[in-house]
Every structure is written in structure tokens, then in C-alpha cells.
Coordinates of C-alpha atoms in Angstrom, one line a residue:
M23 CA 0.0 0.0 0.0
K24 CA 1.2 3.5 -0.9
R25 CA 2.5 5.4 2.1
F26 CA 0.7 8.6 3.2
D27 CA 2.8 11.6 2.4
R28 CA 0.6 14.6 3.4
K29 CA -1.7 15.4 6.3
I30 CA -4.2 17.9 7.7
I31 CA -3.8 19.1 11.2
L32 CA -6.9 20.9 12.7
E33 CA -6.6 23.5 15.5
D34 CA -8.3 21.1 17.9
G35 CA -5.4 18.7 17.5
S36 CA -7.1 16.1 15.2
E37 CA -5.3 15.0 12.1
Y38 CA -6.2 13.4 8.8
L39 CA -3.6 11.6 6.6
G40 CA -3.6 11.3 2.8
Y41 CA -1.8 11.6 -0.5
G42 CA -0.6 14.9 -2.0
F43 CA -1.5 16.3 -5.4
G44 CA -1.2 19.8 -6.8
S45 CA 1.3 22.0 -5.1
E46 CA 3.4 20.6 -2.3
E47 CA 3.3 23.9 -0.3
D48 CA 2.2 24.0 3.4
R49 CA -0.7 26.3 4.0
V50 CA -2.8 27.4 7.0
C51 CA -6.5 28.0 6.1
E52 CA -10.0 28.0 7.4
I53 CA -11.4 24.5 6.6
V54 CA -14.9 24.4 5.1
F55 CA -17.0 21.8 3.2
N56 CA -18.8 21.9 -0.1
T57 CA -21.7 19.6 -1.0
S58 CA -21.7 20.0 -4.8
M59 CA -21.6 16.9 -7.0
A60 CA -19.9 18.7 -9.9
G61 CA -18.2 21.9 -10.7
Y62 CA -14.9 21.5 -8.8
Q63 CA -13.1 23.8 -11.4
E64 CA -15.6 26.6 -10.8
I65 CA -15.3 26.0 -7.0
V66 CA -11.5 26.2 -6.8
S67 CA -11.5 29.2 -9.2
D68 CA -14.1 31.1 -7.2
P69 CA -12.4 34.1 -5.4
S70 CA -14.9 33.6 -2.5
Y71 CA -12.8 30.6 -1.4
T72 CA -9.7 32.8 -0.8
D73 CA -7.7 31.4 2.1
Q74 CA -10.1 28.5 2.6
M75 CA -9.3 24.7 2.6
I76 CA -12.2 23.2 0.7
V77 CA -13.4 19.7 1.6
M78 CA -15.4 18.1 -1.2
T79 CA -18.2 15.8 0.2
Y80 CA -18.7 14.2 -3.2
P81 CA -16.0 11.4 -3.3
L82 CA -14.9 11.4 -7.0
I83 CA -13.0 14.5 -8.0
G84 CA -10.9 15.3 -11.1
N85 CA -12.6 12.8 -13.5
Y86 CA -13.5 15.3 -16.2
G87 CA -10.4 17.5 -15.9
V88 CA -10.2 21.2 -16.4
T89 CA -11.4 23.2 -19.4
D90 CA -10.4 26.7 -20.6
E91 CA -14.0 28.0 -20.8
D92 CA -15.2 27.1 -17.2
Y93 CA -13.1 29.3 -14.9
E94 CA -14.8 31.7 -12.5
C95 CA -11.6 33.6 -12.2
K96 CA -8.3 33.2 -14.0
S97 CA -6.2 34.0 -10.9
L98 CA -6.9 31.3 -8.4
S99 CA -6.7 32.1 -4.6
S100 CA -8.2 29.1 -2.9
G101 CA -6.3 27.9 0.1
A102 CA -6.3 24.1 -0.4
L103 CA -8.4 21.2 -1.7
V104 CA -9.3 18.0 0.2
V105 CA -10.9 15.1 -1.6
H106 CA -11.5 11.4 -1.0
D107 CA -10.7 9.9 -4.4
Y108 CA -8.7 12.0 -6.9
N109 CA -8.6 11.0 -10.6
D110 CA -5.6 12.2 -12.5
M111 CA -6.7 10.5 -15.8
P112 CA -9.7 12.6 -17.0
S113 CA -12.2 11.4 -19.6
N114 CA -13.6 14.5 -21.3
F115 CA -13.1 15.7 -24.9
R116 CA -13.0 19.3 -23.7
Y117 CA -10.4 19.0 -21.0
T118 CA -7.1 20.8 -21.5
K119 CA -5.3 20.0 -18.2
T120 CA -5.8 17.9 -15.1
L121 CA -7.0 19.4 -11.8
S122 CA -3.6 18.6 -10.2
E123 CA -1.8 20.6 -12.9
L124 CA -4.2 23.5 -12.3
L125 CA -3.5 23.5 -8.6
Q126 CA 0.2 23.2 -9.1
E127 CA 0.3 26.1 -11.5
N128 CA -1.5 28.3 -8.9
H129 CA 0.4 27.1 -5.8
I130 CA -2.6 25.4 -4.2
P131 CA -2.0 22.2 -2.3
G132 CA -4.3 19.2 -2.6
I133 CA -4.7 16.1 -0.6
S134 CA -6.6 12.9 -1.4
G135 CA -7.4 9.6 0.4
V136 CA -8.9 11.5 3.3
D137 CA -12.0 10.2 5.1
T138 CA -14.0 13.2 4.0
R139 CA -17.2 11.9 5.6
K140 CA -15.6 12.0 9.0
L141 CA -14.0 15.3 8.3
T142 CA -17.3 16.9 7.1
R143 CA -19.1 15.6 10.2
S144 CA -16.4 17.2 12.4
I145 CA -16.9 20.6 10.6
R146 CA -20.7 20.3 10.8
D147 CA -20.6 19.4 14.5
F148 CA -17.8 21.7 15.8
G149 CA -17.8 24.4 13.2
S150 CA -15.2 25.7 10.7
R151 CA -11.7 25.9 12.2
R152 CA -8.2 26.7 11.1
A153 CA -6.2 23.9 9.7
L154 CA -2.7 23.2 8.3
I155 CA -2.0 21.1 5.3
T156 CA 1.6 19.9 5.5
D157 CA 4.0 16.9 5.1
S158 CA 3.0 13.7 6.9
S159 CA 6.2 13.9 9.1
V160 CA 5.1 17.1 10.8
T161 CA 4.1 16.5 14.4
I162 CA 0.8 17.7 15.8
E163 CA 2.6 20.0 18.3
E164 CA 4.5 21.6 15.5
G165 CA 1.4 21.9 13.4
L166 CA -0.5 23.6 16.2
R167 CA 2.3 26.0 16.7
R168 CA 2.2 27.0 13.0
I169 CA -1.6 27.5 13.2
V170 CA -1.4 29.7 16.2
S171 CA 1.5 31.8 14.9
T172 CA -0.3 32.4 11.5
P173 CA -2.3 35.7 11.7
I174 CA -6.0 35.7 10.5
P175 CA -6.1 37.7 7.3
H176 CA -8.5 40.7 6.9
D177 CA -7.3 41.8 3.4
A178 CA -9.0 39.1 1.2
V179 CA -11.1 41.5 -0.9
P180 CA -8.2 43.9 -1.7
R181 CA -6.1 40.9 -2.8
V182 CA -8.7 39.5 -5.2
S183 CA -10.3 42.6 -6.5
C184 CA -9.1 44.0 -9.9
K185 CA -6.4 46.7 -9.7
K186 CA -7.9 48.8 -12.4
R187 CA -11.2 49.0 -14.3
W188 CA -11.8 46.7 -17.2
Y189 CA -14.7 46.1 -19.6
S190 CA -16.9 43.3 -20.8
R191 CA -19.0 44.5 -23.7
T192 CA -21.8 42.9 -25.7
S193 CA -23.4 43.5 -29.1
N194 CA -26.4 45.9 -29.2
P195 CA -26.1 46.9 -25.6
R196 CA -29.2 48.3 -23.8
F197 CA -27.7 49.2 -20.4
N198 CA -24.4 50.2 -18.9
V199 CA -23.7 48.5 -15.6
V200 CA -20.8 49.2 -13.1
A201 CA -19.9 46.0 -11.3
V202 CA -17.9 46.5 -8.1
D203 CA -15.3 43.7 -8.0
C204 CA -15.0 42.2 -4.5
G205 CA -14.0 38.9 -6.0
I206 CA -16.5 38.7 -8.9
K207 CA -17.3 35.4 -10.7
L208 CA -17.0 35.5 -14.4
N209 CA -20.4 33.9 -15.0
I210 CA -22.1 36.9 -13.3
I211 CA -20.6 39.1 -16.0
R212 CA -21.6 36.6 -18.7
C213 CA -25.2 36.7 -17.4
L214 CA -25.3 40.5 -17.6
N215 CA -23.8 40.5 -21.1
R216 CA -26.4 38.1 -22.3
L217 CA -29.2 40.4 -21.1
G218 CA -27.8 43.3 -23.1
C219 CA -25.5 45.0 -20.5
N220 CA -22.1 46.5 -21.2
V221 CA -20.3 45.9 -17.9
T222 CA -17.5 48.0 -16.5
I223 CA -15.7 46.1 -13.7
V224 CA -14.1 48.4 -11.1
P225 CA -11.9 47.9 -8.0
Y226 CA -13.6 47.5 -4.7
D227 CA -12.4 50.9 -3.4
T228 CA -13.8 52.9 -6.4
T229 CA -15.5 56.0 -4.9
A230 CA -19.1 57.1 -5.4
E231 CA -17.9 60.1 -7.3
E232 CA -16.0 57.9 -9.8
I233 CA -19.0 55.6 -10.3
E234 CA -21.3 58.6 -10.9
F235 CA -18.8 59.9 -13.5
M236 CA -19.4 56.7 -15.5
K237 CA -23.1 57.4 -15.7
P238 CA -24.3 53.8 -15.1
D239 CA -27.8 52.6 -15.5
G240 CA -27.3 50.3 -12.6
I241 CA -24.7 49.2 -10.0
F242 CA -23.8 45.5 -9.2
L243 CA -22.1 44.4 -6.0
S244 CA -20.3 41.1 -6.4
N245 CA -19.6 38.1 -4.3
G246 CA -16.2 37.9 -2.5
P247 CA -14.3 36.4 0.4
G248 CA -13.9 37.3 4.1
D249 CA -15.8 39.3 6.7
P250 CA -18.2 41.9 5.1
E251 CA -17.4 44.4 7.9
D252 CA -13.8 44.6 6.5
V253 CA -15.1 46.0 3.2
T254 CA -15.7 49.6 4.4
P255 CA -15.1 51.4 1.1
V256 CA -18.0 49.5 -0.6
I257 CA -20.3 50.0 2.4
Q258 CA -19.7 53.7 2.3
M259 CA -20.2 53.9 -1.5
V260 CA -23.6 52.2 -1.2
R261 CA -24.7 54.7 1.5
Q262 CA -23.9 57.5 -0.8
L263 CA -25.5 56.1 -4.0
R264 CA -28.5 54.2 -2.8
G265 CA -31.7 55.7 -4.2
R266 CA -29.9 57.2 -7.1
Y267 CA -29.3 54.0 -9.2
P268 CA -30.7 50.5 -9.1
I269 CA -28.3 48.4 -7.1
F270 CA -28.2 44.5 -7.1
G271 CA -26.0 42.5 -4.8
I272 CA -25.1 38.9 -4.6
C273 CA -23.5 37.0 -1.7
L274 CA -20.9 39.4 -0.2
G275 CA -22.8 42.2 -2.0
H276 CA -25.9 41.2 -0.1
Q277 CA -24.1 41.5 3.2
I278 CA -22.6 44.8 2.2
I279 CA -26.0 46.3 1.3
S280 CA -27.4 45.1 4.6
L281 CA -24.6 46.7 6.5
A282 CA -25.0 49.9 4.5
Y283 CA -28.6 50.2 5.7
G284 CA -27.7 49.5 9.3
A285 CA -28.4 45.8 9.6
K286 CA -25.9 43.4 11.3
T287 CA -24.0 40.4 10.1
Y288 CA -22.5 37.4 12.0
K289 CA -20.4 34.4 11.2
L290 CA -22.2 31.0 10.7
K291 CA -21.0 27.9 12.4
F292 CA -19.9 26.2 9.2
G293 CA -21.4 28.3 6.4
H294 CA -23.4 27.3 3.3
R295 CA -21.6 25.8 0.4
G296 CA -23.1 23.7 -2.3
G297 CA -25.8 23.6 -4.9
N298 CA -28.8 22.2 -3.0
H299 CA -30.0 24.8 -0.5
P300 CA -33.8 25.3 -0.4
V301 CA -34.8 29.0 -0.2
K302 CA -38.4 30.3 0.3
R303 CA -39.4 33.4 -1.7
L304 CA -41.7 35.2 0.8
A305 CA -43.7 37.1 -1.8
D306 CA -45.4 34.0 -3.2
G307 CA -44.1 31.1 -1.1
K308 CA -42.2 29.6 -4.0
I309 CA -39.2 27.4 -3.1
E310 CA -36.0 27.9 -5.0
I311 CA -33.1 25.3 -5.0
T312 CA -30.0 27.5 -4.8
S313 CA -26.2 27.4 -5.0
Q314 CA -24.4 29.0 -2.1
N315 CA -21.0 29.9 -0.8
H316 CA -20.7 32.0 2.3
S317 CA -19.5 32.0 5.9
Y318 CA -21.5 35.1 7.1
A319 CA -25.2 35.9 7.2
V320 CA -27.4 38.9 7.9
A321 CA -29.0 38.9 11.4
A322 CA -32.8 38.7 10.8
D323 CA -33.6 40.6 14.0
S324 CA -31.4 43.5 12.9
V325 CA -33.3 44.3 9.6
A326 CA -36.4 45.9 11.1
G327 CA -36.2 49.7 11.0
T328 CA -33.4 49.8 8.4
G329 CA -35.6 50.5 5.4
L330 CA -35.0 47.0 4.1
E331 CA -37.5 44.1 4.0
I332 CA -36.6 40.4 4.1
T333 CA -37.6 38.8 0.8
H334 CA -36.1 35.3 1.0
M335 CA -35.4 32.8 3.8
N336 CA -33.3 29.6 4.0
L337 CA -35.5 26.6 4.9
L338 CA -32.6 24.6 6.5
D339 CA -31.7 27.1 9.2
N340 CA -34.0 30.1 8.7
T341 CA -31.2 32.5 7.8
V342 CA -31.9 35.6 5.7
E343 CA -31.4 34.9 2.0
G344 CA -32.6 38.2 0.5
V345 CA -33.4 41.8 1.3
A346 CA -34.8 44.7 -0.7
C347 CA -35.6 48.4 -0.4
R348 CA -38.3 49.1 -3.0
R349 CA -38.1 52.8 -2.4
D350 CA -34.4 52.9 -3.4
K351 CA -34.6 50.2 -6.1
V352 CA -32.0 48.2 -4.1
F353 CA -32.2 44.4 -3.6
S354 CA -29.8 41.5 -2.9
V355 CA -29.6 37.8 -2.3
Q356 CA -27.2 35.6 -0.3
Y357 CA -27.2 32.8 -2.9
H358 CA -25.9 32.6 -6.5
P359 CA -28.5 32.9 -9.3
E360 CA -25.8 32.7 -11.9
S361 CA -24.5 29.3 -10.5
A362 CA -22.5 27.3 -13.1
P363 CA -22.9 24.4 -12.9
G364 CA -26.0 24.5 -10.7
P365 CA -29.7 25.1 -10.3
Q366 CA -31.2 27.8 -12.5
D367 CA -34.3 28.5 -10.3
S368 CA -33.2 32.0 -9.5
S369 CA -32.1 33.5 -12.9
Y370 CA -35.2 35.7 -12.8
L371 CA -33.3 38.0 -10.4
F372 CA -31.2 39.3 -13.3
D373 CA -34.4 40.1 -15.1
Q374 CA -35.6 42.0 -12.1
F375 CA -32.4 44.1 -12.2
I376 CA -33.1 44.8 -15.9
E377 CA -36.6 45.9 -15.1
L378 CA -35.4 48.4 -12.5
M379 CA -32.9 49.8 -15.0
T380 CA -35.6 50.0 -17.7
E381 CA -37.8 52.0 -15.3
G382 CA -34.9 54.3 -14.5
K383 CA -34.4 55.0 -18.2
E384 CA -38.1 55.7 -18.8
H385 CA -38.2 58.2 -15.9
A386 CA -34.9 59.9 -16.6

């Protein structure tokens, strides 16, 4: 039997042995789990996973390789990847490289052969924790020392946001949208392009005055990593521009809008990650199956009196999944209506954004 060459050490002193693939670097990360059955390329290339060690609950990973068209971001920033059974011989006519090659190129360590069922139960029962992926020879005492001595980062959004504005244009555009990049997924931009939007993607610290100068028909706030309270420039920008332009936020953008209106956010025990979360739309009681990826949530009891109303609720744990201020033409959801691959139940939200921009043009 092949000898284990890598291990994971959790901050509670537990360890999990396995086989390395991808990069051989050591890394201290927050460990989380994802319940998706497909889409590992989109997951590891999602900037929202910056500094996180992702445990895939589905056991077979790597079997269809990696394709050039399916990235959510070309500059990967995930912390590490943990799988049960890694396949380094993909069967897919579209694939251009293996998952291990992708991770190696982007300095992301991977480990396979791990009992991911046991590890997932540990995260579910005791919450997300910090963990070290390292060589199998490292002792638990040394691993714990490294974890404790590694500071918790608070600069994830500045690291993943674009450094200067860029453009994604479409033929016969109807609207100009400014998308604030806190770690934006490329499929969000594709969705806006398909609906006739020219999209200007700007850094997270772009000021309200700079956005006004671009004369947008609407403003989009993207997903992204980390604690939403760390992203003060975007919170301040929303406070200045709300009511002047339609604003649509997804995931971190949802949390930022809530904070800008005076609501509170808090960290979940183990977060929501995967493509199978049921969400109830309060307006008509319809249930949407959603794709999610977040560690923080909006506190339901903090929304009253802010000018926001709760529009969606998670049926698994009753967390807030959507808010709106109809007066200001501002709305947001915690989940991902653009999920790829994933459920398409919530694509109507992009149409809702288009309707608000159409109204704005008609009343201009």
C-alpha cells in the first residue's frame, strides 16, 4: 500500500492523513466543506474561497479534468483542496489539463485519500476551524504552533479585486452596468452581457464620485471572500449612491447592502456551500433550489427599522437569504442565481435588475 505523504492538522489537535497532489506547499487555512456533486473547477477558481481549505463531500473529483471555458476567475486564490478519491486521468473531450496541474500552477496544495465523511461531520458538529496542510512527518505539536502563529487575514477583498477597471461589452447593448469587484465570478458578467448589458468592472475601493462619472444605468455588487465588515469602502459607497441608481448585490454584495442600511452580520457555524439549499421566496411562497458559498449571514432581527425588508429565507436554518428596499430600487440575495454548474431556479433576479434599470431610463 502506498505510504501517506501529506496530512491535515486541525486546530483542535485532530489530524487526517492522505496523499498529496497539486502543489506541495504548506498552508494554514480556514477549513470548510462543499456539498456540490460537480463543478470542482468553478469552485477552486471562485475568489470567495480565498484562504479556505475546501473539503469536497462528493467522493470522485478530477474525473473530467479542467477546461479553458469554465473558470470563474483566471487568478486562483483558494487555500487548499481536500478530496476522498482524486482521478488524474480525466475522460472528457473538452479538457485541457488535469486538476492537479491547475492546482500546481496556482500554488494550491491538494490532498486525497482522506476520510471526507468523518472530516465533514467534524466541521458540521464543531464548526469551521483553522487547519494546516503539510507533510506527513510534521508533528501535531509543530502543526498547532504554526496554526497559532499564523495571523488571520483581513485583506482578502483587496487581494482578489481587480487593480484597475476593465470592460466586458456585448453586441447591441441596452444598459451600462458598473460592477464593483470584491471577487467577482466571471459567470455573473456573462449573465449581464447576455441580457444586453455592457459591464464596467471596477476595483472594490472605487469611490461614489468615480462611479457617478461613469453614468451607469445600474450598479452591481459582487460576491467575494472574508468578513463583510472589512469592506468599508463599498459599504460607504452604497450609503452615498442608494436611491440614485438601481443596485443589485449577490453574496458578499448582499451582506454589504445590509450593513450599509444598518443591519448586522454574523459568522455562521460552518457556512453554506453547495448547490442544494432550499430557499423560500416570501412574496409568493415559491421554493428555489439554490447554489451558495458564504460564511457570514445577515441577522434577521437587525433588519427591522433599516428600510430593508426580508424577501427570502433559508429553509434549512431560517437565515436571511434576500433583502430589498423598494423605495431605493435596491435588492440582494445571499445565494448565487448565476451558478454554473448549478440550479437555474433564480435566474429571474437578473431580469428583475433589468426591469429596474428600464424603469430608471423611462423616468430619466
